[in-house]
Amino acid sequence: MYLEQADFKAPDEIRRLTGEIQKTAAEHRKVPPGQYAYVGYLYYIGGGATAPRAYFAAEKKAFPESGQFVDRLIARMP
Amino acid sequence: VTHPILSILLSGGIFSVTGCAAKPMDRAAYLTHMPSSILVLPPVNHTADVGASDAFLATITEPIAERGYYVFPIALVDHFMKENGLPTPGDMRQEATPNKISEVFGADAVLYIDILSWETQYIVLDSSTRVRLSYRLVDAKSGLELWKWEQLVVHSSSQGQSSLIGMVVSAAVHQATAGIQRERQPAGRQSTTKSLHQDRASPK
């Protein structure tokens, strides 16, 4: 159900979350774990190719702990 | 022994959280295997309330991240597992063993959550929701149990409880995970962390 909701509201969610990320970065604060990856995922289910990769890479850069999972996600992308 | 730990008055809703460890908490295993990353599996819902799991998915990771861990984005984990033939939280629990999770995700530990009961009673204009939860943190590589907690959450509201249930869950998880607050990093590692944080910028 959560995923279907995300699917349905993806453009709104992307706008809200990228806004949050920009604000956080401007204030030199740390973006919460998973946020870049989640935005990447929203772009991905919206059919994007470049944006998901960029956001997955940002997750890995910010949180090296995510590296293994993020690499796997990128490898599976068409 | 249960004792009230948290009682918060919150925009028309009152909730209290009581917790008790299933046995006196032994932190030895946790301290020797202290994880830096936690994968939270979607909670297994043992109740008839079908919405109970969804309330968790949206709110669960933040209070754990606040304890100092890297928490894998649960929506992605959920999606990834479904794509890999595990359609329900029960299937994920069964098939995604700690070892497999270590292999696939690189997670240090796995947090299992069970929603044991979820009851709402309506008394005239008020509603009262009682939620019983259990948590189990397991070392991904060894399968060793690191920490265990059981909790009762009571939330009373004169308004619709649905909008507040996410906050209840968030407060409950925040309280439950007090026992696994990550210790401060040794002084030598702090500068590295700091420079990493400063390095952060949104992708172009």
Short mmCIF file of C-alpha atoms in Angstrom, two decimals:
data_model
loop_
_atom_site.label_atom_id
_atom_site.label_comp_id
_atom_site.label_asym_id
_atom_site.label_seq_id
_atom_site.Cartn_x
_atom_site.Cartn_y
_atom_site.Cartn_z
CA MET A 1 0.00 0.00 0.00
CA TYR A 2 2.84 2.32 0.90
CA LEU A 3 4.45 1.70 -2.47
CA GLU A 4 1.27 2.26 -4.44
CA GLN A 5 0.83 5.53 -2.60
CA ALA A 6 4.40 6.50 -3.39
CA ASP A 7 3.82 5.57 -6.99
CA PHE A 8 0.73 7.67 -7.22
CA LYS A 9 2.20 10.76 -5.53
CA ALA A 10 5.73 10.41 -6.86
CA PRO A 11 6.04 13.86 -8.53
CA ASP A 12 4.74 15.62 -5.40
CA GLU A 13 6.98 13.57 -3.14
CA ILE A 14 10.01 14.28 -5.33
CA ARG A 15 9.30 18.00 -5.20
CA ARG A 16 8.86 17.95 -1.43
CA LEU A 17 11.94 15.81 -0.71
CA THR A 18 14.33 17.54 -3.13
CA GLY A 19 13.19 20.82 -1.55
CA GLU A 20 14.07 19.40 1.87
CA ILE A 21 17.45 18.15 0.63
CA GLN A 22 18.33 21.55 -0.82
CA LYS A 23 17.36 23.28 2.39
CA THR A 24 19.37 20.81 4.47
CA ALA A 25 22.43 21.18 2.23
CA ALA A 26 22.16 24.98 2.30
CA GLU A 27 22.22 24.84 6.11
CA HIS A 28 25.21 22.46 6.03
CA ARG A 29 23.21 19.87 7.88
CA LYS A 30 23.24 16.15 7.25
CA VAL A 31 20.55 14.67 5.01
CA PRO A 32 18.88 11.75 6.85
CA PRO A 33 19.88 8.21 5.90
CA GLY A 34 17.89 6.85 2.99
CA GLN A 35 16.57 10.18 1.75
CA TYR A 36 18.73 10.43 -1.38
CA ALA A 37 18.06 6.78 -2.15
CA TYR A 38 14.33 7.21 -1.68
CA VAL A 39 14.24 10.17 -4.08
CA GLY A 40 16.24 8.07 -6.55
CA TYR A 41 13.68 5.33 -6.15
CA LEU A 42 10.79 7.75 -6.80
CA TYR A 43 12.51 8.93 -9.98
CA TYR A 44 13.08 5.30 -10.93
CA ILE A 45 9.42 4.30 -10.63
CA GLY A 46 8.60 7.44 -12.62
CA GLY A 47 10.67 6.01 -15.49
CA GLY A 48 13.80 8.13 -15.04
CA ALA A 49 17.26 6.83 -15.91
CA THR A 50 19.80 9.56 -15.05
CA ALA A 51 18.22 11.00 -11.91
CA PRO A 52 17.93 7.67 -10.06
CA ARG A 53 21.62 6.95 -10.64
CA ALA A 54 22.63 10.42 -9.44
CA TYR A 55 20.59 10.10 -6.25
CA PHE A 56 21.70 6.53 -5.55
CA ALA A 57 25.30 7.69 -5.96
CA ALA A 58 24.63 10.60 -3.59
CA GLU A 59 23.31 8.14 -0.98
CA LYS A 60 26.48 6.09 -1.28
CA LYS A 61 28.70 9.15 -1.02
CA ALA A 62 26.87 10.47 2.04
CA PHE A 63 26.53 7.04 3.65
CA PRO A 64 29.20 4.55 2.62
CA GLU A 65 27.24 1.93 4.65
CA SER A 66 24.69 1.92 1.82
CA GLY A 67 27.32 1.15 -0.84
CA GLN A 68 26.68 -2.54 -1.31
CA PHE A 69 22.91 -2.11 -1.66
CA VAL A 70 23.19 0.97 -3.88
CA ASP A 71 25.64 -0.77 -6.22
CA ARG A 72 23.19 -3.63 -6.49
CA LEU A 73 20.31 -1.27 -7.29
CA ILE A 74 22.33 0.51 -9.99
CA ALA A 75 23.49 -2.78 -11.50
CA ARG A 76 19.90 -3.95 -11.82
CA MET A 77 18.73 -0.84 -13.60
CA PRO A 78 18.00 -1.29 -17.30
CA VAL B 1 8.04 -5.34 35.74
CA THR B 2 6.49 -2.57 33.66
CA HIS B 3 6.68 1.09 34.44
CA PRO B 4 5.50 4.14 32.51
CA ILE B 5 8.43 5.78 30.82
CA LEU B 6 6.90 8.32 28.57
CA SER B 7 3.66 10.22 28.66
CA ILE B 8 3.12 13.02 26.23
CA LEU B 9 0.23 15.34 25.69
CA LEU B 10 -0.13 15.85 21.99
CA SER B 11 -2.67 17.94 20.07
CA GLY B 12 -5.80 16.28 21.34
CA GLY B 13 -4.23 12.90 21.85
CA ILE B 14 -2.60 11.40 24.88
CA PHE B 15 -0.41 8.40 24.65
CA SER B 16 1.77 6.55 27.03
CA VAL B 17 4.38 3.96 26.38
CA THR B 18 5.43 1.22 28.71
CA GLY B 19 8.19 -1.15 27.96
CA CYS B 20 9.82 -4.11 29.52
CA ALA B 21 12.70 -6.20 28.43
CA ALA B 22 11.76 -9.83 28.01
CA LYS B 23 14.56 -10.55 30.45
CA PRO B 24 17.00 -8.30 32.31
CA MET B 25 18.85 -6.54 29.54
CA ASP B 26 22.28 -7.95 28.90
CA ARG B 27 24.15 -5.51 26.72
CA ALA B 28 27.29 -7.61 26.39
CA ALA B 29 26.39 -9.05 22.97
CA TYR B 30 25.26 -5.65 21.75
CA LEU B 31 28.42 -3.94 22.91
CA THR B 32 30.74 -6.46 21.30
CA HIS B 33 28.84 -6.48 17.99
CA MET B 34 27.72 -2.86 17.96
CA PRO B 35 26.32 -2.29 14.48
CA SER B 36 26.68 0.88 12.48
CA SER B 37 23.98 0.02 9.98
CA ILE B 38 20.58 -1.54 10.63
CA LEU B 39 18.15 -3.00 8.16
CA VAL B 40 14.60 -2.86 9.48
CA LEU B 41 12.46 -5.56 7.93
CA PRO B 42 8.82 -4.61 7.35
CA PRO B 43 7.02 -5.56 10.60
CA VAL B 44 5.17 -8.84 10.78
CA ASN B 45 1.58 -8.05 11.67
CA HIS B 46 -0.12 -10.63 13.89
CA THR B 47 -3.31 -8.59 14.14
CA ALA B 48 -6.43 -8.26 12.04
CA ASP B 49 -5.72 -4.56 11.46
CA VAL B 50 -4.41 -4.47 7.90
CA GLY B 51 -3.26 -0.86 8.16
CA ALA B 52 -0.98 -1.53 11.13
CA SER B 53 2.07 -2.41 9.02
CA ASP B 54 1.71 0.61 6.76
CA ALA B 55 1.65 2.99 9.71
CA PHE B 56 5.08 1.60 10.55
CA LEU B 57 6.67 1.71 7.12
CA ALA B 58 6.28 5.45 6.84
CA THR B 59 7.58 6.40 10.27
CA ILE B 60 9.88 3.76 11.61
CA THR B 61 13.32 4.59 10.26
CA GLU B 62 13.64 8.15 11.53
CA PRO B 63 13.72 7.42 15.28
CA ILE B 64 16.31 4.69 14.67
CA ALA B 65 18.45 6.99 12.53
CA GLU B 66 18.32 9.47 15.40
CA ARG B 67 20.00 6.84 17.56
CA GLY B 68 23.04 7.17 15.33
CA TYR B 69 22.64 4.31 12.88
CA TYR B 70 22.55 4.14 9.14
CA VAL B 71 19.05 2.79 8.47
CA PHE B 72 18.31 1.34 5.06
CA PRO B 73 15.35 3.06 3.35
CA ILE B 74 12.50 0.72 4.18
CA ALA B 75 10.40 1.48 1.08
CA LEU B 76 13.31 0.42 -1.12
CA VAL B 77 14.01 -2.66 0.95
CA ASP B 78 10.33 -3.59 0.73
CA HIS B 79 10.26 -3.02 -3.04
CA PHE B 80 13.52 -4.91 -3.58
CA MET B 81 12.33 -7.94 -1.63
CA LYS B 82 8.96 -7.99 -3.39
CA GLU B 83 10.76 -7.92 -6.75
CA ASN B 84 12.78 -10.88 -5.53
CA GLY B 85 9.74 -13.02 -4.87
CA LEU B 86 9.03 -12.17 -1.23
CA PRO B 87 5.58 -10.54 -1.33
CA THR B 88 4.78 -10.30 2.40
CA PRO B 89 6.63 -9.33 5.58
CA GLY B 90 6.14 -12.95 6.71
CA ASP B 91 7.91 -14.25 3.59
CA MET B 92 10.72 -11.76 4.09
CA ARG B 93 11.14 -12.88 7.71
CA GLN B 94 11.24 -16.51 6.62
CA GLU B 95 13.53 -16.27 3.60
CA ALA B 96 15.75 -13.26 4.16
CA THR B 97 18.03 -14.73 6.80
CA PRO B 98 20.43 -12.43 8.65
CA ASN B 99 23.29 -13.91 6.67
CA LYS B 100 21.60 -13.23 3.33
CA ILE B 101 20.85 -9.68 4.41
CA SER B 102 24.51 -9.18 5.26
CA GLU B 103 25.43 -10.51 1.83
CA VAL B 104 22.92 -8.56 -0.25
CA PHE B 105 22.68 -5.27 1.63
CA GLY B 106 25.90 -5.15 3.61
CA ALA B 107 23.85 -4.44 6.75
CA ASP B 108 25.53 -5.02 10.13
CA ALA B 109 22.30 -5.89 11.93
CA VAL B 110 18.68 -6.71 11.22
CA LEU B 111 15.78 -5.38 13.30
CA TYR B 112 12.72 -7.62 13.45
CA ILE B 113 9.47 -6.07 14.63
CA ASP B 114 6.26 -7.88 15.48
CA ILE B 115 2.94 -6.13 15.89
CA LEU B 116 1.42 -8.43 18.48
CA SER B 117 -1.85 -6.66 19.11
CA TRP B 118 -3.56 -3.54 17.87
CA GLU B 119 -6.91 -2.77 19.46
CA THR B 120 -9.01 0.32 19.22
CA GLN B 121 -11.95 0.86 21.55
CA TYR B 122 -14.49 3.60 21.07
CA ILE B 123 -16.09 5.07 24.15
CA VAL B 124 -18.60 7.79 23.28
CA LEU B 125 -16.45 10.45 21.56
CA ASP B 126 -13.08 9.10 22.63
CA SER B 127 -11.05 6.34 21.16
CA SER B 128 -8.31 4.37 22.80
CA THR B 129 -5.72 2.38 20.86
CA ARG B 130 -3.51 -0.20 22.52
CA VAL B 131 -0.59 -1.56 20.56
CA ARG B 132 1.76 -4.28 21.71
CA LEU B 133 5.08 -4.54 19.93
CA SER B 134 8.17 -6.67 20.15
CA TYR B 135 11.62 -5.90 18.78
CA ARG B 136 14.61 -8.12 18.12
CA LEU B 137 17.98 -6.91 16.90
CA VAL B 138 20.20 -9.59 15.38
CA ASP B 139 23.80 -9.45 14.24
CA ALA B 140 23.64 -10.05 10.47
CA LYS B 141 26.88 -12.00 10.10
CA SER B 142 26.60 -14.31 13.09
CA GLY B 143 22.83 -14.40 13.62
CA LEU B 144 23.47 -13.61 17.29
CA GLU B 145 20.68 -11.82 19.15
CA LEU B 146 21.91 -8.41 20.29
CA TRP B 147 18.88 -6.87 21.94
CA LYS B 148 15.24 -7.62 22.62
CA TRP B 149 12.35 -5.48 23.80
CA GLU B 150 8.62 -5.71 24.26
CA GLN B 151 6.40 -2.69 24.55
CA LEU B 152 2.82 -1.60 25.12
CA VAL B 153 1.67 1.66 23.61
CA VAL B 154 -1.61 3.24 24.68
CA HIS B 155 -2.98 6.15 22.75
CA SER B 156 -6.18 7.97 23.66
CA SER B 157 -7.72 10.54 21.43
CA SER B 158 -10.87 12.56 21.10
CA GLN B 159 -9.99 13.14 17.46
CA GLY B 160 -9.58 10.63 14.68
CA GLN B 161 -6.66 8.49 15.73
CA SER B 162 -5.52 7.69 12.21
CA SER B 163 -3.58 10.92 11.65
CA LEU B 164 -1.76 10.53 14.94
CA ILE B 165 -0.93 6.87 14.75
CA GLY B 166 2.27 7.59 12.84
CA MET B 167 3.41 9.86 15.66
CA VAL B 168 2.53 7.20 18.20
CA VAL B 169 4.61 4.66 16.32
CA SER B 170 7.48 7.09 16.02
CA ALA B 171 7.43 7.88 19.75
CA ALA B 172 7.14 4.20 20.60
CA VAL B 173 10.14 3.24 18.50
CA HIS B 174 12.11 6.18 19.83
CA GLN B 175 11.49 5.02 23.39
CA ALA B 176 12.06 1.35 22.64
CA THR B 177 15.45 1.97 21.06
CA ALA B 178 16.78 3.97 24.02
CA GLY B 179 18.66 0.84 25.04
CA ILE B 180 20.61 0.75 21.79
CA GLN B 181 21.66 4.39 21.55
CA ARG B 182 24.96 4.29 19.71
CA GLU B 183 27.91 5.18 21.88
CA ARG B 184 29.89 8.26 20.97
CA GLN B 185 32.60 7.53 18.52
CA PRO B 186 36.19 7.55 19.74
CA ALA B 187 37.73 11.02 19.45
CA GLY B 188 39.93 9.95 16.57
CA ARG B 189 36.96 9.18 14.35
CA GLN B 190 35.04 12.35 14.96
CA SER B 191 37.05 14.56 12.67
CA THR B 192 36.53 12.11 9.81
CA THR B 193 32.81 12.10 10.39
CA LYS B 194 32.73 15.86 10.56
CA SER B 195 34.56 16.29 7.30
CA LEU B 196 32.23 13.77 5.68
CA HIS B 197 29.26 15.79 6.82
CA GLN B 198 30.70 19.02 5.49
CA ASP B 199 31.38 17.29 2.24
CA ARG B 200 27.71 16.61 1.70
CA ALA B 201 25.87 18.38 -1.06
CA SER B 202 22.82 17.61 -3.12
CA PRO B 203 23.48 15.97 -6.47
CA LYS B 204 23.54 18.22 -9.49
#
